[in-house]
Tab-separated table of N, CA and C in Angstrom:
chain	number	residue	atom	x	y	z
A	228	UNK	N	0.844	-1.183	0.000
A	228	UNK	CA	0.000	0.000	0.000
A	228	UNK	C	0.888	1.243	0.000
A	229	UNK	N	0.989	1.854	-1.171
A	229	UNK	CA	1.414	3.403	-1.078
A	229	UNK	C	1.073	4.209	-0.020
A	230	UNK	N	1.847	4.408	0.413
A	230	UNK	CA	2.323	6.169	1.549
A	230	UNK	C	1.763	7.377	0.997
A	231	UNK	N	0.795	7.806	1.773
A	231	UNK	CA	0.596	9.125	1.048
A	231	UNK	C	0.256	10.556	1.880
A	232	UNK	N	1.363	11.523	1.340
A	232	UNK	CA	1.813	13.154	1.877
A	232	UNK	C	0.499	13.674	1.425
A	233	UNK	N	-0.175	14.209	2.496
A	233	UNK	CA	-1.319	15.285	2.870
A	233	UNK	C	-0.413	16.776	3.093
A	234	UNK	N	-0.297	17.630	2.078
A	234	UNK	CA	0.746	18.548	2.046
A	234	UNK	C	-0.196	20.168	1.587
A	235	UNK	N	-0.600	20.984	2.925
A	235	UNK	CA	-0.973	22.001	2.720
A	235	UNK	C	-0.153	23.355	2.335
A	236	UNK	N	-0.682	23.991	1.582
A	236	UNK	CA	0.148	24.799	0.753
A	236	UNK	C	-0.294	26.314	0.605
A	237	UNK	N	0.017	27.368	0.425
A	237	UNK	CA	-0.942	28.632	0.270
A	237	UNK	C	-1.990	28.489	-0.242
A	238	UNK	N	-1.901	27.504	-1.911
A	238	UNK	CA	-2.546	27.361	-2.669
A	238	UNK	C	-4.194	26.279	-2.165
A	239	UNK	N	-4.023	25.452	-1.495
A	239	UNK	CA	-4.635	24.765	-0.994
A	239	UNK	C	-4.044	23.383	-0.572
A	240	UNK	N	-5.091	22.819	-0.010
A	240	UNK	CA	-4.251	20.969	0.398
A	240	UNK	C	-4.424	19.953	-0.886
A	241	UNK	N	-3.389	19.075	-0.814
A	241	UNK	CA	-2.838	18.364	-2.065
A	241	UNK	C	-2.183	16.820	-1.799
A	242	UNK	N	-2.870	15.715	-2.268
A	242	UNK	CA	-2.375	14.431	-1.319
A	242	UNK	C	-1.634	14.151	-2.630
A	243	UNK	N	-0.315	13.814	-2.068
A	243	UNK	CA	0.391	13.367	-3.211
A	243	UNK	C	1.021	11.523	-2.561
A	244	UNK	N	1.376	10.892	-3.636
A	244	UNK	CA	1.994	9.421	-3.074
A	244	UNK	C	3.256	9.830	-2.799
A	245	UNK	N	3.730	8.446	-1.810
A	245	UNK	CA	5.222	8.343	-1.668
A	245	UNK	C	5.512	7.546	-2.723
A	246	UNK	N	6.843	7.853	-3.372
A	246	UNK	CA	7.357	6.619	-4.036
A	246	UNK	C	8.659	5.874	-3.316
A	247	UNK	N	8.640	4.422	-2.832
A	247	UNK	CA	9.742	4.124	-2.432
A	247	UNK	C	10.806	4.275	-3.213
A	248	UNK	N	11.849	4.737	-2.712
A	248	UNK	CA	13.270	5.038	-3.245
A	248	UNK	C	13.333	6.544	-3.544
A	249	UNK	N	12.850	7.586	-3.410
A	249	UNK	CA	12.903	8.678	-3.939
A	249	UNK	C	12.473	9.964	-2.121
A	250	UNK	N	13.198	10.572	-2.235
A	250	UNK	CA	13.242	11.716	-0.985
A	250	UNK	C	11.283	12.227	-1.200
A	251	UNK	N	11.055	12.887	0.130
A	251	UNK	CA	9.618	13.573	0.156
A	251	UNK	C	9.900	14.805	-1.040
A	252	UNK	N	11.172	15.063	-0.785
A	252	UNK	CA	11.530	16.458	-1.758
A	252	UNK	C	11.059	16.083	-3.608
A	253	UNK	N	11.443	14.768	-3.737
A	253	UNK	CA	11.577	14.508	-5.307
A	253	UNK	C	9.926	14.058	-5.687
A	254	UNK	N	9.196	13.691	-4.241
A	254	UNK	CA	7.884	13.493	-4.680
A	254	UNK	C	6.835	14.862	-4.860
A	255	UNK	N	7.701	15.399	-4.085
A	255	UNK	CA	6.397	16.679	-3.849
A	255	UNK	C	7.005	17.431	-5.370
A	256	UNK	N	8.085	17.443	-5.910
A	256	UNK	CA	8.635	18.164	-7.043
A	256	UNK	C	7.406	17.270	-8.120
A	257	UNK	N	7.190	15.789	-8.097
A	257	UNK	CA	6.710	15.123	-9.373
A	257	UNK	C	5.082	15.759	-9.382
A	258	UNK	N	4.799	16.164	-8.300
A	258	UNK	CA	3.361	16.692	-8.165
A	258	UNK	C	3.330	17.946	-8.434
A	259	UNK	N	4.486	18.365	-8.934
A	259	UNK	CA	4.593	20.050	-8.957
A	259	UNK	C	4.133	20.928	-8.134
A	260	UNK	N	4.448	20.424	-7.291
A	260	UNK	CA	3.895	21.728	-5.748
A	260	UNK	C	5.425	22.030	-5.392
A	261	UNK	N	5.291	23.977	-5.458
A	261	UNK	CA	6.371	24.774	-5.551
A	261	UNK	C	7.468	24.301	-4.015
A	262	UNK	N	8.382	24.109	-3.567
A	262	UNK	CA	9.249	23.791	-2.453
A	262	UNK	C	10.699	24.191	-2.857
A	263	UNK	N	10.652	25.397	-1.956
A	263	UNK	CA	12.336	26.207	-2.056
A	263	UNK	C	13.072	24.812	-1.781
A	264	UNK	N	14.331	24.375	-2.528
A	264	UNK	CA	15.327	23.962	-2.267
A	264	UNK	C	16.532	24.601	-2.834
A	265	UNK	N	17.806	24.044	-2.295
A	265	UNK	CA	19.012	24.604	-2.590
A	265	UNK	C	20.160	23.217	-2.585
A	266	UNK	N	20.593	23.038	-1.541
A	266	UNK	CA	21.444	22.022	-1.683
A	266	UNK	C	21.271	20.299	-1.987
A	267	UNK	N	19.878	20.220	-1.387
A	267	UNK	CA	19.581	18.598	-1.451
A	267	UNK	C	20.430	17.636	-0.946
A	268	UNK	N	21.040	18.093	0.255
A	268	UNK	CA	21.812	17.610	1.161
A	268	UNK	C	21.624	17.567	2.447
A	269	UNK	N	20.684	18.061	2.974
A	269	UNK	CA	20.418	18.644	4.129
A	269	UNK	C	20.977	19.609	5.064
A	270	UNK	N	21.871	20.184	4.353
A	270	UNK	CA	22.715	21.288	4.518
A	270	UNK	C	22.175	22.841	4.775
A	271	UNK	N	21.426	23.410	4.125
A	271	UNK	CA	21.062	24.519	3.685
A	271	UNK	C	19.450	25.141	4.247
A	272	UNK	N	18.720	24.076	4.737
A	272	UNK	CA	17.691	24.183	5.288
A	272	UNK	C	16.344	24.901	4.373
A	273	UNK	N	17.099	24.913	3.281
A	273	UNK	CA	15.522	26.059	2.305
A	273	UNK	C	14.824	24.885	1.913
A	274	UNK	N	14.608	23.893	2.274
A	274	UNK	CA	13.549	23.120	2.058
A	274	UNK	C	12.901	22.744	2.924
A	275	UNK	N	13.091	23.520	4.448
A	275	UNK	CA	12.393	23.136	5.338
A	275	UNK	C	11.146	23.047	5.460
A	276	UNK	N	10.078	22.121	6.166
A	276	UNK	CA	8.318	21.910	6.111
A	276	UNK	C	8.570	21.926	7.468
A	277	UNK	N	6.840	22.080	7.485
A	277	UNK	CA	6.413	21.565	9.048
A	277	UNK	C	5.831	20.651	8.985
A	278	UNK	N	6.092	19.050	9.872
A	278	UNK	CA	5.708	18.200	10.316
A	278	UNK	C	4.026	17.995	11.100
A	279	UNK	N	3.052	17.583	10.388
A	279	UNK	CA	2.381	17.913	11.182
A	279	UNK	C	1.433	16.437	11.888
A	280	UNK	N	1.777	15.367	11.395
A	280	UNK	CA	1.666	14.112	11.311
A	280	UNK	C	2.670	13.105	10.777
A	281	UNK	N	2.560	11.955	11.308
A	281	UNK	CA	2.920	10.838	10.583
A	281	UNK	C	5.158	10.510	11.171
A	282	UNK	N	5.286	9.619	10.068
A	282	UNK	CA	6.961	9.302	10.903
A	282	UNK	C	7.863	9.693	9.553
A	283	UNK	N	8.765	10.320	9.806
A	283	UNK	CA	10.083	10.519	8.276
A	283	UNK	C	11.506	9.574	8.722
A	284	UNK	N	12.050	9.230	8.305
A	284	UNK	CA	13.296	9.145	8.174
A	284	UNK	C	14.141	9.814	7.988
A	285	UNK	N	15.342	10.314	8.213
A	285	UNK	CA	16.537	10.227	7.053
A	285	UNK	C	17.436	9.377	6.415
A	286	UNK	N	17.476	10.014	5.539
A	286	UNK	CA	18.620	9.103	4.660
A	286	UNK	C	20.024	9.389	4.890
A	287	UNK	N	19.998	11.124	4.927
A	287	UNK	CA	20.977	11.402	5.387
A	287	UNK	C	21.094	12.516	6.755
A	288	UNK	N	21.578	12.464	7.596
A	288	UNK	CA	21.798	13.111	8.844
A	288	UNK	C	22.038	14.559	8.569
A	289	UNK	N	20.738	15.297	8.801
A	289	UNK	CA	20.892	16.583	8.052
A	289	UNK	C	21.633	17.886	9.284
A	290	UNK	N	22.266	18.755	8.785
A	290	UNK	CA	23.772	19.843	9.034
A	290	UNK	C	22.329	21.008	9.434
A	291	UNK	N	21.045	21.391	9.267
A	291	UNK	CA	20.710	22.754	9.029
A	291	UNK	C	19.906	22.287	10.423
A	292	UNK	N	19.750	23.830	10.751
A	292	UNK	CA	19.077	23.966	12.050
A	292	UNK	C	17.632	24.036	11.669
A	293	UNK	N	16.644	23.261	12.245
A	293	UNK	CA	15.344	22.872	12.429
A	293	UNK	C	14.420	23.123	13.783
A	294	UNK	N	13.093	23.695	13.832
A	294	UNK	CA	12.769	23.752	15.477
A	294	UNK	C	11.965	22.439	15.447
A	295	UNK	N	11.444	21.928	16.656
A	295	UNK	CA	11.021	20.423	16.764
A	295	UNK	C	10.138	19.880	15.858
A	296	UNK	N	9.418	20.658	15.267
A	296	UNK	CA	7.837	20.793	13.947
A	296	UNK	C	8.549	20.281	12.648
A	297	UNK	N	9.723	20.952	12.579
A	297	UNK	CA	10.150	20.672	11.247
A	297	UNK	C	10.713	19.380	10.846
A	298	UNK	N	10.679	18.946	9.446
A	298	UNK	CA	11.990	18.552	9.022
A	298	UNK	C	12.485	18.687	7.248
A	299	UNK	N	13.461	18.123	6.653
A	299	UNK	CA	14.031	18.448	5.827
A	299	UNK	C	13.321	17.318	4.682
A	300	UNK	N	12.591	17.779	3.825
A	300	UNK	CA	12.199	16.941	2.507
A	300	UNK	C	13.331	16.387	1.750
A	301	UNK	N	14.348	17.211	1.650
A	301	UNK	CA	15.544	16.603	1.179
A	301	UNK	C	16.105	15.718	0.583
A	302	UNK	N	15.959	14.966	2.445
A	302	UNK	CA	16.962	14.164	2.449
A	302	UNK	C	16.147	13.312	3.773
A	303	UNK	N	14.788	13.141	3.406
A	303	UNK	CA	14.134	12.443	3.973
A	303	UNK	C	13.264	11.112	3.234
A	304	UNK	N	12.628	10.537	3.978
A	304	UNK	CA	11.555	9.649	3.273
A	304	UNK	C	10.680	9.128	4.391
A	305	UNK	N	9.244	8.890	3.697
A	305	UNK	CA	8.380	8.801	4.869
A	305	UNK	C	8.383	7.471	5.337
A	306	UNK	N	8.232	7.212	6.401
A	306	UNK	CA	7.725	6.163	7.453
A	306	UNK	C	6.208	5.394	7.027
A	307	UNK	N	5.237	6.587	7.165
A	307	UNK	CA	3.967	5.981	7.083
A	307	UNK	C	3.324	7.375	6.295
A	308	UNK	N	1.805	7.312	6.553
A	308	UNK	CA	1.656	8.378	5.996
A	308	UNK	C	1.560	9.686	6.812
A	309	UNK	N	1.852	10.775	5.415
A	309	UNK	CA	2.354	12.096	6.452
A	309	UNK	C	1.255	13.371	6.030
A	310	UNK	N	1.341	14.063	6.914
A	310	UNK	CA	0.836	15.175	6.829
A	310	UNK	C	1.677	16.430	7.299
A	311	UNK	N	1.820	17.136	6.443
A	311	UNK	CA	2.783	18.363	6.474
A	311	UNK	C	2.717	20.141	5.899
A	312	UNK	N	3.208	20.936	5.849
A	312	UNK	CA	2.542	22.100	5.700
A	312	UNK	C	4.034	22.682	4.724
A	313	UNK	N	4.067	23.326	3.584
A	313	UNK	CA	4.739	24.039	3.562
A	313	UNK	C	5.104	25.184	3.096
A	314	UNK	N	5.738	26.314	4.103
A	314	UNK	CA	5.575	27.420	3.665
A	314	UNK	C	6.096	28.730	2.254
């Protein structure tokens, strides 16, 4: 059963799938919902969301400062299904 990101946006809310093997960052890009990024490392933090449900992973142990709500699309992948906000 596909994973699927409940991802509110200025524009409105938007359920997009997870695909295994691919970051929250590269799914929310295939749905074309706009998400500042920069490094895709977890470095740089302009892809930060807010967490507002559900479990993420990382893949990789991300460098940018986050407050507890957040995390990095990046260089993440979901757990189960998520619900998230981003600004």
């Amino acid at each position: 059963m596909k994973k699927l990101i409940k991802c509110k946006t200025q524009n409105g809310t938007f359920d997009v799938p997870f695909c295994d093997g691919k970051t929250i960052l590269e799914c929310l890009e295939e749905a074309n919902l706009p998400t500042h990024s920069h490094c895709r490392d977890g470095f740089c933090g302009a892809c930060r969301c807010k967490l507002k449900g559900g479990d993420i992973k990382y893949l990789i142990d991300p460098l940018a400062f986050m407050d507890d709500d957040e995390f990095l699309p990046c260089c993440s992948a979901a757990e189960s299904d998520l619900s998230i906000e981003i600004e």
